[in-house]
Amino acid sequence: MTTVPIYLLVILLLLLQLKHHYLDYRNQTDDEQLAKTDLFRRSAIIHSIRHGAATALCLIVVFPAHPLFAVIAGAADTVVHHLIDFFKTRIEGWNNSLIGHRYIWGVDQLFHQLSYLALILVVGCVLH
Amino acid sequence: MDHNHATSFVIIYLMLFFQFKHFIVNFLFPYDVPRDTKKPFYDLSALRHSFFHGAGVAVCIVLALPNMIGFAILAGLFEHVAHHCIDTAECKIKDISSNKLAPAHFRIDVDQLLHQLTYIAILVALKWWNLLVLGHTEIG
């Protein structure tokens, strides 16, 4: 983490926030939302792939010299996003009355944000 | 550890602190913020909620950068005002086509994005504070 300018990391964070808002809230269909209870449902997988592809796009915009890294990070984001969404819906199904939808949604959003920070940490450590 | 190295870590763990602060204050604290359009701007429970957010931001900055108490206080005040304005605006967002109150999920989504952008604005302000007020080129 020595040579990536800080402003690029902040721009990447900004793009990831906009990407997250658009794909998780504006672009998500009811079918995608309902499909998340099943790890292998097509529409849930498509939702996660969209997130991964958009993450790769954000990385290519900010770091155009590292397309391979962008693709690998996008693939990782696809898997991580899919797992977070899956576990969120499963926990919601088990404990909806006990914990409450709002708390589980907060945990879900926290984990998505932590995954973006982990990506930025990796970017800072790996890219030059 | 060089300056850029230290600065990158500060940016990341400050944002990490902000995320945990956001989760704790927004989701774990007793939730009594008004969610309808009838509550006034100076509603005490909403002001208390945004005060906790502002104080949380100040604490996060002091934990990450103990020598920047002045910036922490200003950033905390900024977060207090910004959070309150965003939460109040959230209750009043209307659907342009129907001129009725927008669906709750739409308003919450915009609200969450704006809170995240506020944290990024504080990171940018931190960089400029170092440059313009303290005369440093790097944080850390």
CSV table of N, CA, C and O in Angstrom, one decimal, chain A residues 1-7 9-10 13-15 17-18 21 24-26 102-103 105-107 109-110 113-114 117 120-121 124-125, chain B residues 2 4-5 7-9 11-12 15-16 19-20 23 26-28 31 35 105-106 108-110 112-113 116-117 120 123-124 127 138:
chain,number,residue,atom,x,y,z
A,1,MET,N,0.8,-1.2,0.0
A,1,MET,CA,0.0,0.0,0.0
A,1,MET,C,0.9,1.2,0.0
A,1,MET,O,0.9,2.0,0.9
A,2,THR,N,1.7,1.4,-1.0
A,2,THR,CA,2.6,2.5,-1.0
A,2,THR,C,2.5,3.5,-2.1
A,2,THR,O,2.8,4.6,-2.0
A,3,THR,N,1.9,3.1,-3.3
A,3,THR,CA,2.0,4.0,-4.4
A,3,THR,C,0.7,4.4,-5.0
A,3,THR,O,0.6,5.3,-5.8
A,4,VAL,N,-0.4,3.8,-4.6
A,4,VAL,CA,-1.7,4.2,-5.1
A,4,VAL,C,-2.1,5.5,-4.4
A,4,VAL,O,-2.2,5.6,-3.2
A,5,PRO,N,-2.4,6.6,-5.3
A,5,PRO,CA,-2.8,7.9,-4.7
A,5,PRO,C,-4.1,7.7,-3.9
A,5,PRO,O,-5.0,7.0,-4.3
A,6,ILE,N,-4.2,8.4,-2.8
A,6,ILE,CA,-5.3,8.3,-1.9
A,6,ILE,C,-6.6,8.8,-2.6
A,6,ILE,O,-7.7,8.2,-2.4
A,7,TYR,N,-6.5,9.8,-3.5
A,7,TYR,CA,-7.7,10.3,-4.1
A,7,TYR,C,-8.3,9.2,-5.0
A,7,TYR,O,-9.5,9.2,-5.2
A,9,LEU,N,-8.3,6.0,-4.4
A,9,LEU,CA,-9.1,5.1,-3.5
A,9,LEU,C,-10.4,5.7,-3.1
A,9,LEU,O,-11.4,5.0,-3.0
A,10,VAL,N,-10.4,7.0,-2.8
A,10,VAL,CA,-11.7,7.7,-2.4
A,10,VAL,C,-12.6,7.7,-3.6
A,10,VAL,O,-13.8,7.5,-3.5
A,13,LEU,N,-14.1,4.3,-3.9
A,13,LEU,CA,-15.1,4.1,-2.9
A,13,LEU,C,-16.5,4.8,-3.3
A,13,LEU,O,-17.5,4.2,-3.1
A,14,LEU,N,-16.3,6.0,-3.8
A,14,LEU,CA,-17.5,6.7,-4.3
A,14,LEU,C,-18.2,6.0,-5.4
A,14,LEU,O,-19.5,5.8,-5.3
A,15,LEU,N,-17.5,5.5,-6.4
A,15,LEU,CA,-18.1,4.7,-7.5
A,15,LEU,C,-18.8,3.4,-6.9
A,15,LEU,O,-19.9,3.1,-7.4
A,17,GLN,N,-20.1,3.0,-4.0
A,17,GLN,CA,-21.3,3.4,-3.3
A,17,GLN,C,-22.5,3.6,-4.3
A,17,GLN,O,-23.6,3.2,-4.1
A,18,LEU,N,-22.1,4.3,-5.4
A,18,LEU,CA,-23.2,4.6,-6.4
A,18,LEU,C,-23.6,3.3,-7.1
A,18,LEU,O,-24.8,3.1,-7.4
A,21,HIS,N,-25.9,1.4,-4.7
A,21,HIS,CA,-27.2,2.0,-4.6
A,21,HIS,C,-28.0,1.7,-5.9
A,21,HIS,O,-29.2,1.3,-5.8
A,24,ASP,N,-28.5,-2.4,-6.1
A,24,ASP,CA,-29.3,-3.1,-4.9
A,24,ASP,C,-30.7,-2.4,-4.8
A,24,ASP,O,-31.6,-3.1,-4.2
A,25,TYR,N,-30.8,-1.2,-5.2
A,25,TYR,CA,-32.1,-0.5,-4.9
A,25,TYR,C,-32.9,-0.1,-6.1
A,25,TYR,O,-34.1,-0.3,-6.2
A,26,ARG,N,-32.2,0.5,-7.1
A,26,ARG,CA,-32.9,1.0,-8.3
A,26,ARG,C,-33.2,-0.2,-9.3
A,26,ARG,O,-34.2,-0.2,-10.0
A,102,ARG,N,-35.4,-5.0,10.2
A,102,ARG,CA,-34.6,-3.9,10.2
A,102,ARG,C,-33.1,-4.2,10.6
A,102,ARG,O,-32.2,-3.7,10.0
A,103,TYR,N,-33.0,-4.9,11.7
A,103,TYR,CA,-31.7,-5.3,12.2
A,103,TYR,C,-30.9,-6.1,11.2
A,103,TYR,O,-29.8,-5.9,10.9
A,105,TRP,N,-31.4,-6.3,8.0
A,105,TRP,CA,-31.0,-5.4,6.8
A,105,TRP,C,-29.8,-4.6,7.2
A,105,TRP,O,-28.9,-4.4,6.3
A,106,GLY,N,-29.7,-4.1,8.4
A,106,GLY,CA,-28.6,-3.3,8.8
A,106,GLY,C,-27.3,-4.1,8.8
A,106,GLY,O,-26.2,-3.7,8.3
A,107,VAL,N,-27.4,-5.4,9.2
A,107,VAL,CA,-26.2,-6.3,9.2
A,107,VAL,C,-25.8,-6.5,7.8
A,107,VAL,O,-24.6,-6.5,7.4
A,109,GLN,N,-26.3,-4.7,5.1
A,109,GLN,CA,-25.6,-3.5,4.5
A,109,GLN,C,-24.2,-3.3,5.1
A,109,GLN,O,-23.3,-2.9,4.4
A,110,LEU,N,-24.1,-3.5,6.4
A,110,LEU,CA,-22.7,-3.4,7.0
A,110,LEU,C,-21.8,-4.3,6.3
A,110,LEU,O,-20.6,-3.9,6.0
A,113,GLN,N,-20.8,-3.1,2.9
A,113,GLN,CA,-19.8,-2.0,3.0
A,113,GLN,C,-18.4,-2.5,3.4
A,113,GLN,O,-17.4,-2.0,2.9
A,114,LEU,N,-18.4,-3.5,4.3
A,114,LEU,CA,-17.1,-4.1,4.7
A,114,LEU,C,-16.4,-4.7,3.6
A,114,LEU,O,-15.2,-4.7,3.4
A,117,LEU,N,-14.7,-2.1,1.6
A,117,LEU,CA,-13.5,-1.6,2.3
A,117,LEU,C,-12.4,-2.7,2.1
A,117,LEU,O,-11.2,-2.3,1.9
A,120,ILE,N,-10.9,-2.2,-1.2
A,120,ILE,CA,-10.0,-1.1,-1.3
A,120,ILE,C,-8.7,-1.3,-0.6
A,120,ILE,O,-7.6,-0.9,-1.1
A,121,LEU,N,-8.7,-2.1,0.5
A,121,LEU,CA,-7.5,-2.5,1.1
A,121,LEU,C,-6.6,-3.3,0.2
A,121,LEU,O,-5.4,-3.1,0.1
A,124,GLY,N,-5.1,-1.2,-2.5
A,124,GLY,CA,-4.0,-0.4,-2.0
A,124,GLY,C,-2.8,-1.3,-1.8
A,124,GLY,O,-1.6,-0.8,-1.9
A,125,CYS,N,-3.0,-2.6,-1.5
A,125,CYS,CA,-1.8,-3.4,-1.2
A,125,CYS,C,-1.2,-4.0,-2.5
A,125,CYS,O,0.0,-4.2,-2.6
B,2,ASP,N,5.9,4.6,5.0
B,2,ASP,CA,6.0,5.9,4.4
B,2,ASP,C,4.6,6.6,4.6
B,2,ASP,O,3.6,6.1,5.1
B,4,ASN,N,2.4,7.8,2.4
B,4,ASN,CA,1.2,7.3,1.6
B,4,ASN,C,0.6,6.1,2.2
B,4,ASN,O,-0.6,5.9,2.3
B,5,HIS,N,1.5,5.2,2.7
B,5,HIS,CA,1.1,3.9,3.4
B,5,HIS,C,0.2,4.3,4.6
B,5,HIS,O,-0.9,3.8,4.7
B,7,THR,N,-1.4,7.0,5.3
B,7,THR,CA,-2.6,7.7,4.9
B,7,THR,C,-3.6,6.8,4.4
B,7,THR,O,-4.8,6.9,4.7
B,8,SER,N,-3.2,5.8,3.6
B,8,SER,CA,-4.2,4.8,3.0
B,8,SER,C,-4.8,4.0,4.2
B,8,SER,O,-6.0,3.8,4.2
B,9,PHE,N,-4.0,3.7,5.2
B,9,PHE,CA,-4.6,2.9,6.3
B,9,PHE,C,-5.6,3.8,7.1
B,9,PHE,O,-6.6,3.3,7.5
B,11,ILE,N,-7.4,6.3,6.0
B,11,ILE,CA,-8.7,6.4,5.2
B,11,ILE,C,-9.5,5.1,5.4
B,11,ILE,O,-10.7,5.2,5.6
B,12,ILE,N,-8.9,4.0,5.3
B,12,ILE,CA,-9.6,2.7,5.4
B,12,ILE,C,-10.2,2.5,6.8
B,12,ILE,O,-11.3,2.1,6.9
B,15,MET,N,-13.0,4.9,7.6
B,15,MET,CA,-14.3,4.5,7.0
B,15,MET,C,-14.8,3.2,7.7
B,15,MET,O,-16.1,3.1,7.8
B,16,LEU,N,-14.0,2.3,8.1
B,16,LEU,CA,-14.4,1.1,8.8
B,16,LEU,C,-15.1,1.5,10.1
B,16,LEU,O,-16.2,1.0,10.5
B,19,GLN,N,-18.5,2.9,9.4
B,19,GLN,CA,-19.5,1.9,9.1
B,19,GLN,C,-20.1,1.3,10.3
B,19,GLN,O,-21.3,1.0,10.5
B,20,PHE,N,-19.2,0.9,11.3
B,20,PHE,CA,-19.6,0.3,12.5
B,20,PHE,C,-20.5,1.3,13.4
B,20,PHE,O,-21.5,1.0,14.0
B,23,PHE,N,-23.9,1.5,11.8
B,23,PHE,CA,-24.7,0.4,12.1
B,23,PHE,C,-25.2,0.4,13.6
B,23,PHE,O,-26.4,0.2,13.8
B,26,ASN,N,-27.7,3.6,14.0
B,26,ASN,CA,-28.9,3.5,13.2
B,26,ASN,C,-29.7,2.3,13.4
B,26,ASN,O,-30.9,2.3,13.3
B,27,PHE,N,-29.0,1.2,13.8
B,27,PHE,CA,-29.8,-0.1,13.8
B,27,PHE,C,-29.8,-0.7,15.2
B,27,PHE,O,-30.7,-1.5,15.5
B,28,LEU,N,-28.9,-0.4,16.1
B,28,LEU,CA,-28.9,-1.0,17.4
B,28,LEU,C,-29.5,-0.1,18.5
B,28,LEU,O,-30.0,-0.6,19.5
B,31,TYR,N,-34.9,2.9,18.2
B,31,TYR,CA,-35.2,3.7,17.0
B,31,TYR,C,-36.5,4.4,17.1
B,31,TYR,O,-37.6,3.8,17.0
B,35,ARG,N,-40.7,9.0,11.0
B,35,ARG,CA,-40.7,8.6,9.6
B,35,ARG,C,-41.9,9.1,8.8
B,35,ARG,O,-42.2,8.6,7.7
B,105,HIS,N,-39.4,2.3,0.7
B,105,HIS,CA,-38.1,1.7,0.4
B,105,HIS,C,-37.3,2.6,-0.5
B,105,HIS,O,-36.1,2.7,-0.4
B,106,PHE,N,-37.9,3.4,-1.4
B,106,PHE,CA,-37.2,4.4,-2.2
B,106,PHE,C,-36.6,5.4,-1.3
B,106,PHE,O,-35.4,5.8,-1.5
B,108,ILE,N,-35.8,5.3,1.9
B,108,ILE,CA,-34.7,4.7,2.7
B,108,ILE,C,-33.4,4.5,1.9
B,108,ILE,O,-32.3,4.8,2.4
B,109,ASP,N,-33.6,4.1,0.6
B,109,ASP,CA,-32.5,3.8,-0.2
B,109,ASP,C,-31.7,5.1,-0.5
B,109,ASP,O,-30.5,5.1,-0.4
B,110,VAL,N,-32.4,6.2,-0.8
B,110,VAL,CA,-31.7,7.4,-1.1
B,110,VAL,C,-31.1,7.9,0.2
B,110,VAL,O,-29.9,8.4,0.2
B,112,GLN,N,-29.8,6.1,2.7
B,112,GLN,CA,-28.6,5.4,3.0
B,112,GLN,C,-27.5,5.8,2.0
B,112,GLN,O,-26.3,5.9,2.5
B,113,LEU,N,-27.8,6.1,0.8
B,113,LEU,CA,-26.7,6.5,-0.2
B,113,LEU,C,-26.2,7.9,0.3
B,113,LEU,O,-24.9,8.1,0.4
B,116,GLN,N,-23.8,7.6,3.2
B,116,GLN,CA,-22.5,7.1,2.8
B,116,GLN,C,-21.7,8.2,2.1
B,116,GLN,O,-20.5,8.3,2.3
B,117,LEU,N,-22.3,9.0,1.3
B,117,LEU,CA,-21.7,10.1,0.6
B,117,LEU,C,-21.2,11.1,1.6
B,117,LEU,O,-20.1,11.8,1.4
B,120,ILE,N,-17.9,10.0,2.9
B,120,ILE,CA,-16.8,10.2,1.9
B,120,ILE,C,-16.4,11.7,1.9
B,120,ILE,O,-15.2,12.0,1.8
B,123,LEU,N,-14.0,12.3,4.6
B,123,LEU,CA,-12.6,11.8,4.2
B,123,LEU,C,-11.9,12.9,3.3
B,123,LEU,O,-10.8,13.2,3.5
B,124,VAL,N,-12.7,13.4,2.4
B,124,VAL,CA,-12.1,14.4,1.5
B,124,VAL,C,-11.8,15.7,2.3
B,124,VAL,O,-10.7,16.3,2.1
B,127,LYS,N,-8.5,15.3,4.2
B,127,LYS,CA,-7.3,15.6,3.3
B,127,LYS,C,-7.1,17.1,3.1
B,127,LYS,O,-5.9,17.5,3.3
B,138,GLU,N,0.2,15.0,3.8
B,138,GLU,CA,-0.3,13.6,4.0
B,138,GLU,C,-0.9,13.5,5.4
B,138,GLU,O,-0.5,14.2,6.3
